[in-house]
Short mmCIF file of N, CA and C in Angstrom, two decimals:
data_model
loop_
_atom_site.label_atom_id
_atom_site.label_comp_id
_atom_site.label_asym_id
_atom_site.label_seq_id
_atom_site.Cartn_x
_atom_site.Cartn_y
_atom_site.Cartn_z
N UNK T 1 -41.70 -15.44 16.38
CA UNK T 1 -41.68 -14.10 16.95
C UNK T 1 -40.23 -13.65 17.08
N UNK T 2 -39.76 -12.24 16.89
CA UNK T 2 -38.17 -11.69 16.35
C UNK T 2 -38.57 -11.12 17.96
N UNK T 3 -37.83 -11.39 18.84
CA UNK T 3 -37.27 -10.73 20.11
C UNK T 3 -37.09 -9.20 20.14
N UNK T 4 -36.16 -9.01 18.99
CA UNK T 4 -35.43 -7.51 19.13
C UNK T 4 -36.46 -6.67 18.76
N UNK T 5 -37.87 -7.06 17.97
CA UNK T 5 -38.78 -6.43 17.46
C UNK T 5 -39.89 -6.02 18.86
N UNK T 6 -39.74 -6.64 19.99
CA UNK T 6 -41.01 -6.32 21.21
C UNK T 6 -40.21 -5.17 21.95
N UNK T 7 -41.10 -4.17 22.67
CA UNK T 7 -40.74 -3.26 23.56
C UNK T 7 -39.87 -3.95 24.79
N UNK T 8 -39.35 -3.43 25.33
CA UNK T 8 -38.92 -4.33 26.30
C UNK T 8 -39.68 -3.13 27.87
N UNK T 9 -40.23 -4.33 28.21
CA UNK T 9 -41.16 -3.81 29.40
C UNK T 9 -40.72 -4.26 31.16
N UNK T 10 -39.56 -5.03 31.18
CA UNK T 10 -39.15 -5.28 32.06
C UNK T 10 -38.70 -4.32 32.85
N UNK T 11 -38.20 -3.16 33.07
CA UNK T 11 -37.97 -2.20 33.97
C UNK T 11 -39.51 -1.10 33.89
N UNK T 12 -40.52 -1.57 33.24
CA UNK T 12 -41.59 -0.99 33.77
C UNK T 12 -42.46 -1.00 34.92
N UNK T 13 -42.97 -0.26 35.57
CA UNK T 13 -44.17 -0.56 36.70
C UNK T 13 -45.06 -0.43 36.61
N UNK T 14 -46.17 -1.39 36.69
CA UNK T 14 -47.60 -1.39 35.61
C UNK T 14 -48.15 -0.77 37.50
N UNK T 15 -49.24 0.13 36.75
CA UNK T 15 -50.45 0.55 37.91
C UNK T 15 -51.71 0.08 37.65
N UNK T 16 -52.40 -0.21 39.19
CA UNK T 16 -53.29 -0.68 38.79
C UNK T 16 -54.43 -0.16 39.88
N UNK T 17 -55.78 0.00 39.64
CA UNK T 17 -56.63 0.34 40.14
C UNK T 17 -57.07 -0.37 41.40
N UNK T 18 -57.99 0.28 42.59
CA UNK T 18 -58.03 -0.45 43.81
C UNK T 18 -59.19 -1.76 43.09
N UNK T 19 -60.14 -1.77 41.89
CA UNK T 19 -60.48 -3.09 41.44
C UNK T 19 -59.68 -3.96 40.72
N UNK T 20 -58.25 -3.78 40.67
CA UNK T 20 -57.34 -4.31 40.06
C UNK T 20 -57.10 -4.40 38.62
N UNK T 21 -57.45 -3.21 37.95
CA UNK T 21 -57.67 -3.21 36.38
C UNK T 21 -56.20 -2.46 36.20
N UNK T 22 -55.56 -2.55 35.10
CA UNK T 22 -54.46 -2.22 34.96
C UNK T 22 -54.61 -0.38 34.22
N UNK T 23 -54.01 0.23 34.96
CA UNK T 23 -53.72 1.73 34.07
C UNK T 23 -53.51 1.84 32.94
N UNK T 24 -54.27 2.30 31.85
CA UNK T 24 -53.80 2.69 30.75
C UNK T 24 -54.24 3.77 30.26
N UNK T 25 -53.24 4.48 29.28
CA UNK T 25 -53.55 5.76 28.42
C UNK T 25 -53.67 5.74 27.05
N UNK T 26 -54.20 6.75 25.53
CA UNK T 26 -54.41 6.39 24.73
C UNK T 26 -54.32 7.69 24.44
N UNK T 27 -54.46 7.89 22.68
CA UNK T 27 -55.06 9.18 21.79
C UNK T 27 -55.09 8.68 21.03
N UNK T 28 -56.05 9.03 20.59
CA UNK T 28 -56.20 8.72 19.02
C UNK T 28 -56.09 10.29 18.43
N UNK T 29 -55.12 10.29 17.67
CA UNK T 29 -54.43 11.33 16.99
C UNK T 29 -54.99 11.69 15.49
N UNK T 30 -55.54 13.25 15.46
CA UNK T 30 -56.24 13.55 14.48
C UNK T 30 -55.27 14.93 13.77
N UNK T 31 -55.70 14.98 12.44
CA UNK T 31 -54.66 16.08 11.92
C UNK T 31 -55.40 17.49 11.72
N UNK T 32 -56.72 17.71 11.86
CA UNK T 32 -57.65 18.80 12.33
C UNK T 32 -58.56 18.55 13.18
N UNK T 33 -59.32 19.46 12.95
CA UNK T 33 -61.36 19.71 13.68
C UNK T 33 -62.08 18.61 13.35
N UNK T 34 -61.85 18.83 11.90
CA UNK T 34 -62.61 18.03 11.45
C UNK T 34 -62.71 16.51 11.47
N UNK T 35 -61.72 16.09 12.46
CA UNK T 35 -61.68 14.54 12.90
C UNK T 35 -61.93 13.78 11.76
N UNK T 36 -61.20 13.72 10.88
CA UNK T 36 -61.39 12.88 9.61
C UNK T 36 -60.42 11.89 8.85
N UNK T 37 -59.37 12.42 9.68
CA UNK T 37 -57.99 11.83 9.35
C UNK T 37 -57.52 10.91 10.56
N UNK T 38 -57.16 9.95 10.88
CA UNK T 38 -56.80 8.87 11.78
C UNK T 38 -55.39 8.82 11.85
N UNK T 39 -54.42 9.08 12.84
CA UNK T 39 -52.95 8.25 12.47
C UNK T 39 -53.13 7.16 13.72
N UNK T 40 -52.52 6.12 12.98
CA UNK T 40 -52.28 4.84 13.35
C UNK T 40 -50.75 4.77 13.38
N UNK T 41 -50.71 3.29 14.45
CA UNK T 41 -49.28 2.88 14.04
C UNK T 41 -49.28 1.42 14.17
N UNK T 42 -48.17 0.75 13.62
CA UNK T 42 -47.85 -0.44 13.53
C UNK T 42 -48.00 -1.46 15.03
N UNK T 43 -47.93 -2.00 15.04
CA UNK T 43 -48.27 -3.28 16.33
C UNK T 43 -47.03 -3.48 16.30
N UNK T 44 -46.13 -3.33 17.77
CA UNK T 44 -45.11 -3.97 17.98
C UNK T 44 -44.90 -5.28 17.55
N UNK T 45 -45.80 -6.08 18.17
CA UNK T 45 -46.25 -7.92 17.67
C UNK T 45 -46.44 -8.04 16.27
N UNK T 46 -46.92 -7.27 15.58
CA UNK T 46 -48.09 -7.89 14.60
C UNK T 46 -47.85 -6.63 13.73
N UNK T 47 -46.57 -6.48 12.68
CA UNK T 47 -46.59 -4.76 12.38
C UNK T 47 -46.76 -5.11 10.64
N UNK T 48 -48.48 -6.29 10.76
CA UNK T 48 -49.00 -5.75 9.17
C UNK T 48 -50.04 -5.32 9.92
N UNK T 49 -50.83 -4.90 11.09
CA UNK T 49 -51.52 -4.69 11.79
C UNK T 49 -51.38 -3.07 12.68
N UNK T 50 -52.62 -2.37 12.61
CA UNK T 50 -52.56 -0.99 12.76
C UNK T 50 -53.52 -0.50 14.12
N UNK T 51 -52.77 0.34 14.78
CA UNK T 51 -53.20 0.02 16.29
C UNK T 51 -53.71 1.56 16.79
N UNK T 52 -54.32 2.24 17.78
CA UNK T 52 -54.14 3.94 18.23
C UNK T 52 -52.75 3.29 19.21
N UNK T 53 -52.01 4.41 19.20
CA UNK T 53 -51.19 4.45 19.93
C UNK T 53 -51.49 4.58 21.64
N UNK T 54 -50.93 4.04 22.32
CA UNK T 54 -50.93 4.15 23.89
C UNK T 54 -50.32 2.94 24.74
N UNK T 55 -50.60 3.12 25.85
CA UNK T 55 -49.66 2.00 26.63
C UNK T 55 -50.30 2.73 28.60
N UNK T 56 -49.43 2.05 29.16
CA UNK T 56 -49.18 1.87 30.69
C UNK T 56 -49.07 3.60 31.05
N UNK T 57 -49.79 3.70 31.86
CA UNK T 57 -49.43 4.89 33.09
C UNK T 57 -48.53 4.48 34.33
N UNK T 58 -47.47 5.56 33.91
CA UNK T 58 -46.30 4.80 35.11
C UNK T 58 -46.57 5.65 36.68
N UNK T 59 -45.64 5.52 37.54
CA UNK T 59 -46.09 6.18 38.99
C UNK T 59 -46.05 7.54 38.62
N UNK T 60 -46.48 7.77 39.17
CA UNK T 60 -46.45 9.51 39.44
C UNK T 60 -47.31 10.54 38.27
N UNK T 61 -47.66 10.17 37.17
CA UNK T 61 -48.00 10.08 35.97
C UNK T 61 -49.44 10.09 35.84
N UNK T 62 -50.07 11.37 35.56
CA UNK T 62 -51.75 11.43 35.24
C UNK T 62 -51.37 10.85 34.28
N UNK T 63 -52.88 10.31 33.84
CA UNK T 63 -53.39 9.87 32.25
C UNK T 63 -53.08 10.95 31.10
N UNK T 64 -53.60 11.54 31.54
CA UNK T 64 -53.47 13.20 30.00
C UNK T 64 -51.55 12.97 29.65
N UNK T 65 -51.00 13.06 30.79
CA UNK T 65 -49.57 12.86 30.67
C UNK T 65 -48.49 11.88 30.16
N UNK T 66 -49.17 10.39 30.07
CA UNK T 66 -48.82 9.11 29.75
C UNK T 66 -49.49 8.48 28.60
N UNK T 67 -50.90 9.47 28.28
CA UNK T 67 -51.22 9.37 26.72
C UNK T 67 -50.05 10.29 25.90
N UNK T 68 -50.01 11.57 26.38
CA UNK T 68 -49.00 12.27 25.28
C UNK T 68 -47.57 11.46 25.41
N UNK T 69 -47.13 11.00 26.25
CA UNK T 69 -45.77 10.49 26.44
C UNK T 69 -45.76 9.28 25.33
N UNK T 70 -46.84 8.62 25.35
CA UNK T 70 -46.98 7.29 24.55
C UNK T 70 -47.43 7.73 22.95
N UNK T 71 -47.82 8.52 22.71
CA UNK T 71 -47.67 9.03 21.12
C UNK T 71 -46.77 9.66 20.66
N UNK T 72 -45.75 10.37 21.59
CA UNK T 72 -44.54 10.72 21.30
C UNK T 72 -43.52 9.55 20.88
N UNK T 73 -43.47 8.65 21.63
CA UNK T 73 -42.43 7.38 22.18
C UNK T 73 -43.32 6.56 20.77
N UNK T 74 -44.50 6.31 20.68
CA UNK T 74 -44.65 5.33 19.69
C UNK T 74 -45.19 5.67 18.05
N UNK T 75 -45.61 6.88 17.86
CA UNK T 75 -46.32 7.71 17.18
C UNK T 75 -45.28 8.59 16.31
N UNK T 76 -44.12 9.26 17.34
CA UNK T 76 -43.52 10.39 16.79
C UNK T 76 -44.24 11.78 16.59
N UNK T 77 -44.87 11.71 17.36
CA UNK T 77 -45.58 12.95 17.21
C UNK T 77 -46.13 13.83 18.43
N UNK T 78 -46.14 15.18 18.56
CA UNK T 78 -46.76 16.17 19.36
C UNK T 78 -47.98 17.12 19.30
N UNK T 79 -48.44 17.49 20.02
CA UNK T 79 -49.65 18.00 19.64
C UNK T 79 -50.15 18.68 20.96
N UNK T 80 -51.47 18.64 21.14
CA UNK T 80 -52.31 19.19 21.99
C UNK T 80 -53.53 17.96 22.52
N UNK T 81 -53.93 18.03 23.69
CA UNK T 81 -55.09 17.35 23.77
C UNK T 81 -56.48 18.25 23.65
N UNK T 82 -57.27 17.52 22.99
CA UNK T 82 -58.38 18.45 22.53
C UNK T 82 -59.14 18.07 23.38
N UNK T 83 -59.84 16.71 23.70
CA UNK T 83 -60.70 16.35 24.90
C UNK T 83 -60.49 14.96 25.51
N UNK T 84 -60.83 14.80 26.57
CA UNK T 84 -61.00 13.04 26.67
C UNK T 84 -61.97 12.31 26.37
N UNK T 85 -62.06 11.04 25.38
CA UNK T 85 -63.31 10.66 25.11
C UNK T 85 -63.89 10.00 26.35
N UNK T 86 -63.19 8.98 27.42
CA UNK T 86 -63.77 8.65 28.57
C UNK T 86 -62.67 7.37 28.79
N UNK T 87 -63.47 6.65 29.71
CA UNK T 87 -62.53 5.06 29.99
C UNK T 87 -62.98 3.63 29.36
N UNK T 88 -62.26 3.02 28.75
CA UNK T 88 -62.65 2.45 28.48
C UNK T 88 -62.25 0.74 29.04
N UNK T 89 -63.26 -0.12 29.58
CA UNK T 89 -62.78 -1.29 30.41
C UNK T 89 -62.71 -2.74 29.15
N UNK T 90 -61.58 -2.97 29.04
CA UNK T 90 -61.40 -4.15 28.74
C UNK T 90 -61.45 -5.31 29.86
N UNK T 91 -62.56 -5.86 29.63
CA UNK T 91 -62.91 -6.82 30.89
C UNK T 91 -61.87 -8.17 30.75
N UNK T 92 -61.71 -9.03 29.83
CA UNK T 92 -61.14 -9.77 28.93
C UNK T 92 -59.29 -9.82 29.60
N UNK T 93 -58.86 -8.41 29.33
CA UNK T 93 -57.23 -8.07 29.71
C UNK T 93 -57.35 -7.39 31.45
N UNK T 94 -58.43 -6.79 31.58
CA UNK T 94 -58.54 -6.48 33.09
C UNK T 94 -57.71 -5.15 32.55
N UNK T 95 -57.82 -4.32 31.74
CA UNK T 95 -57.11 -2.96 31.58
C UNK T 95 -58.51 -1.80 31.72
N UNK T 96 -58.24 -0.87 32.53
CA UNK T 96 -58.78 0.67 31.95
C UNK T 96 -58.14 1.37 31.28
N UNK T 97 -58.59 1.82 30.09
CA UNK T 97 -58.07 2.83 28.73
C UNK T 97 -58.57 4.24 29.48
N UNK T 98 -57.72 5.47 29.46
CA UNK T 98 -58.45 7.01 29.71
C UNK T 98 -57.61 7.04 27.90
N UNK T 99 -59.19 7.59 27.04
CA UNK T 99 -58.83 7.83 25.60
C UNK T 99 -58.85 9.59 25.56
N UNK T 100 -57.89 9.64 24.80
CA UNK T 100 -58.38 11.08 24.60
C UNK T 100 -58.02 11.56 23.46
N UNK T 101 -58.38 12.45 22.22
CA UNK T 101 -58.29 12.80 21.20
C UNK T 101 -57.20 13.97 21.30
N UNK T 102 -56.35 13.85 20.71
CA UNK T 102 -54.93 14.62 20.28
C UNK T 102 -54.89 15.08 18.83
N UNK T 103 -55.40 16.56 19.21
CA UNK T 103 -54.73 17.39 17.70
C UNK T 103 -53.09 17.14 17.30
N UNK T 104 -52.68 16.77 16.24
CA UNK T 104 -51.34 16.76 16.00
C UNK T 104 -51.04 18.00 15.75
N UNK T 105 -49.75 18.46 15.80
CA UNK T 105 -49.22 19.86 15.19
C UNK T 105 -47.94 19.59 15.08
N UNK T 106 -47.27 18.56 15.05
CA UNK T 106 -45.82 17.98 14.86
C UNK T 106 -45.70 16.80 14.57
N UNK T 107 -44.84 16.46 13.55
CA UNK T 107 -44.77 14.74 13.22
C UNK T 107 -43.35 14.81 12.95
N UNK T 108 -42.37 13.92 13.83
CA UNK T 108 -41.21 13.99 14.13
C UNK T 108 -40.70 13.16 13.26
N UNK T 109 -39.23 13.19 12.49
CA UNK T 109 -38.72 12.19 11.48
C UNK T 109 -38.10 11.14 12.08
N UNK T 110 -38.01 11.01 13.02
CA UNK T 110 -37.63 10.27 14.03
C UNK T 110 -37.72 9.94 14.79
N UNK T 111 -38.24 8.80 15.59
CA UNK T 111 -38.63 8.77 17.11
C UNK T 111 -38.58 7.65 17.49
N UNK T 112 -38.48 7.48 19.17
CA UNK T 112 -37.68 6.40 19.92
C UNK T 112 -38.03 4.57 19.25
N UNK T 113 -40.01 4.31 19.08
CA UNK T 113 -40.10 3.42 18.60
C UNK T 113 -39.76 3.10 17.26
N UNK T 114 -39.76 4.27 16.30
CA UNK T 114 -38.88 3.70 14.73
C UNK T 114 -37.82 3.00 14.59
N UNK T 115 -36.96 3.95 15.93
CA UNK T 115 -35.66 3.55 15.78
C UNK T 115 -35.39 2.13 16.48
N UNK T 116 -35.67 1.92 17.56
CA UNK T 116 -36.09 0.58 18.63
C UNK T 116 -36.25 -0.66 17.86
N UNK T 117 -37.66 -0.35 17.22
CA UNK T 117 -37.83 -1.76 16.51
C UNK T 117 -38.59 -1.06 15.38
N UNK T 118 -38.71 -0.57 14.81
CA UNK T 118 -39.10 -0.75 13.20
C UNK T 118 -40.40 -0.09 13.33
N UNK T 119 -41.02 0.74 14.34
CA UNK T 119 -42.52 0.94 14.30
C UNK T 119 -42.67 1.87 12.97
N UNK T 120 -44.21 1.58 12.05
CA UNK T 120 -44.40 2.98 11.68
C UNK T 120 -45.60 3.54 11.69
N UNK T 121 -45.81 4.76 11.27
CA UNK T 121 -47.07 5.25 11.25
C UNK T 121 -47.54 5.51 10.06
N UNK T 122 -48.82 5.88 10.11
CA UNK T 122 -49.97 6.01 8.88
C UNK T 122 -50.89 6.91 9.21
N UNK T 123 -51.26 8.26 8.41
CA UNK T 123 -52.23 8.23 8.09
C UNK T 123 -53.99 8.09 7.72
N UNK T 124 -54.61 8.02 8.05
CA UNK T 124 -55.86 6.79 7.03
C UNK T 124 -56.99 7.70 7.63
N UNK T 125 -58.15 7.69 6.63
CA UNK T 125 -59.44 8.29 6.47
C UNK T 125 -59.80 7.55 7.41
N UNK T 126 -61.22 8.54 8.04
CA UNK T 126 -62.04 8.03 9.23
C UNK T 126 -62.02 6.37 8.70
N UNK T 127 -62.81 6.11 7.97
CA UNK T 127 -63.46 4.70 6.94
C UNK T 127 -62.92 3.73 7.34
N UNK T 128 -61.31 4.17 6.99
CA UNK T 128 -60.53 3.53 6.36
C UNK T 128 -59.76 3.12 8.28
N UNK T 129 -59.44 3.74 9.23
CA UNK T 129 -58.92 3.48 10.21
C UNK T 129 -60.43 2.50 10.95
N UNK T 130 -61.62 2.83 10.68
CA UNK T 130 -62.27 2.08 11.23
C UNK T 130 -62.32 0.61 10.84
N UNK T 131 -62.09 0.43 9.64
CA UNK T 131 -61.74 -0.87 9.10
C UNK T 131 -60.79 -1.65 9.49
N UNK T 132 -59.28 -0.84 9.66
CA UNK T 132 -58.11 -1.53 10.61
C UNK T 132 -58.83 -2.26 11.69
N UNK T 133 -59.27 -1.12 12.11
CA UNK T 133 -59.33 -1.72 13.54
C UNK T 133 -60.03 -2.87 14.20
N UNK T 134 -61.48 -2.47 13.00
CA UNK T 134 -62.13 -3.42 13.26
C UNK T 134 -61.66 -5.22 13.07
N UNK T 135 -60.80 -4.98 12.24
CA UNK T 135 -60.27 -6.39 11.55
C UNK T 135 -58.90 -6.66 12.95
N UNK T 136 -58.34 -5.99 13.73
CA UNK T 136 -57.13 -6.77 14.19
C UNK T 136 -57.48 -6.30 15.56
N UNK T 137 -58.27 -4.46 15.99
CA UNK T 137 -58.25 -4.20 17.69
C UNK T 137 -59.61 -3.78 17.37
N UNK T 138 -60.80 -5.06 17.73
CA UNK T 138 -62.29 -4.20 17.91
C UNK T 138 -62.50 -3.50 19.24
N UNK T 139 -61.69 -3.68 20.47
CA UNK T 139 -61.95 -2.92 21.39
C UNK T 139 -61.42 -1.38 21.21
N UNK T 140 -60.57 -1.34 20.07
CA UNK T 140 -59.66 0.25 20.07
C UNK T 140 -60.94 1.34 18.50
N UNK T 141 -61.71 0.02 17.97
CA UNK T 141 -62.74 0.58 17.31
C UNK T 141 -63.80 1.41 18.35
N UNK T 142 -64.28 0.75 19.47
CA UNK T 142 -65.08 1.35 20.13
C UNK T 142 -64.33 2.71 20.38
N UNK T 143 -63.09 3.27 20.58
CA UNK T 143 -62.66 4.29 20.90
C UNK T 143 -63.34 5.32 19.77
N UNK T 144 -62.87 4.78 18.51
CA UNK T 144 -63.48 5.38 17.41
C UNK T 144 -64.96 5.70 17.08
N UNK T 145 -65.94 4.62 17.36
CA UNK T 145 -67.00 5.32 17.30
C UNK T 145 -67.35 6.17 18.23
N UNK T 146 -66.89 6.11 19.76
CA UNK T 146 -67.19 7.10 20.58
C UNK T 146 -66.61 8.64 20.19
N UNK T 147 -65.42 8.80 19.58
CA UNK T 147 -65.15 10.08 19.09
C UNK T 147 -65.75 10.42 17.87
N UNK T 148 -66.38 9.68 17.17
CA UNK T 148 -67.30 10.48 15.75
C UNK T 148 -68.50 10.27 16.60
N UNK T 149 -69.02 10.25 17.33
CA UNK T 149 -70.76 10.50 18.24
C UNK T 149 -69.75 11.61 19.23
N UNK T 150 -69.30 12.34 19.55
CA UNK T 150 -68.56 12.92 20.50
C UNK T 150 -68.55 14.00 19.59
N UNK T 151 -68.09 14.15 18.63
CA UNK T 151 -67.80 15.08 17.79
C UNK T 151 -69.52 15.70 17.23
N UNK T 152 -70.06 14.78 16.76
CA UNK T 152 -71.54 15.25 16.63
C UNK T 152 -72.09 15.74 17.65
N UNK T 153 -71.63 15.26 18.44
CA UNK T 153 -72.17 16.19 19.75
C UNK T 153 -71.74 17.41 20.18
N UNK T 154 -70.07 17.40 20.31
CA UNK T 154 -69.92 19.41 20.00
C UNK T 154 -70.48 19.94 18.82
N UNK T 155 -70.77 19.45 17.91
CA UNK T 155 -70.96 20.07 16.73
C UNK T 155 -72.47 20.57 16.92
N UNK T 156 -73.21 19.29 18.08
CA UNK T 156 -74.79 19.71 18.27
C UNK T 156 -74.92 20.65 19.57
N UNK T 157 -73.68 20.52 20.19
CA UNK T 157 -74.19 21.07 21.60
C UNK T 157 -74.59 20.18 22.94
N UNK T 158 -74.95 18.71 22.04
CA UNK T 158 -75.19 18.08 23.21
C UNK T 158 -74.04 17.63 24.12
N UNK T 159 -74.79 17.25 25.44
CA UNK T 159 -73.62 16.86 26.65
C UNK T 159 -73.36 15.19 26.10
N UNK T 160 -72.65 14.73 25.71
CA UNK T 160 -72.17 13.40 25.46
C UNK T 160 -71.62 12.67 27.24
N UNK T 161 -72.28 11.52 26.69
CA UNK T 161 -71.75 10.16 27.73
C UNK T 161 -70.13 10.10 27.96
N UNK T 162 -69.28 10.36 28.99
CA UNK T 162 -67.98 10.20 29.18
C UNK T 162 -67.72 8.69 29.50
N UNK T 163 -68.49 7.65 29.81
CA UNK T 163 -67.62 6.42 30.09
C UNK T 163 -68.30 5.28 29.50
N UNK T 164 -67.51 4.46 28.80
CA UNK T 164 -67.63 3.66 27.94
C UNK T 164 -66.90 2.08 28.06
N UNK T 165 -67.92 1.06 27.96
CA UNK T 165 -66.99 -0.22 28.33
C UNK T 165 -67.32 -0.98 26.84
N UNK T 166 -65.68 -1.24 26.89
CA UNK T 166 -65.26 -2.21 25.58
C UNK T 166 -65.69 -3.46 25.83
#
């Protein structure tokens, strides 16, 4: 393992819920409506391996606020939030995920994790990001099928399920 390649998390403050699950935020970042396009990014740890971007909610810090902060910082990119898909509990790490789907409308040539340690991003068809995931983060797949049944559901009108355990 290359040192200079991990985030360095030591001046962070992890939050955590009164059941003691750790705060976390997410997006999975789409390039239209049509939710068809996936960007991914590299695994700090593991960067032949393709991840949704997100991380830690720090103090003071809604979720909606510390998902966009964390696709900026690891992603390079800005956008809009379109909806939240829900929470998701990793029982296993003791983390809650708040996921939420992010229209992109900016992809920056530069940004803090490229430069840091080498992160990059991608691209990739629905298919094709479900396959990542499934092969290296099956809990960040469940994010994914909940936003293509989410999406059929605005598309039907129906009220979709908001909370979801990995």
């Amino acid at each position: 393992m290359v040192r200079d390649k991990i985030k360095d998390r030591q001046n962070s403050v992890r939050i955590y819920d009164e059941e003691g699950f750790l705060q976390r935020a997410a997006c999975i970042c789409v390039k239209n409506g049509a939710e068809d396009e996936i960007l991914l990014v590299s695994s700090s740890r593991h960067t032949d391996q393709w991840i949704v971007p997100g991380g830690g909610v720090e103090p003071e810090e809604t979720h909606s606020v510390a998902a966009m902060r964390e696709v900026v910082e690891e992603a390079g990119v800005k956008g809009h939030i379109d909806r939240c898909l829900g929470v998701f509990q990793n029982e296993e790490r003791r983390t809650r995920t708040v996921v939420y789907v992010l229209m992109v409308t900016e992809e920056m040539s530069e940004w803090e994790d490229s430069k840091n340690i080498g992160r990059r991003r991608k691209w990739f068809g629905l298919e094709e990001a479900f396959e990542q995931l499934a092969q290296h983060k099956p809990i960040q797949l469940d994010y994914l099928q909940h936003m293509r049944l989410k999406h059929k559901d605005i598309e039907t009108g129906a009220q979709p399920n908001t909370k979801a355990e990995a």
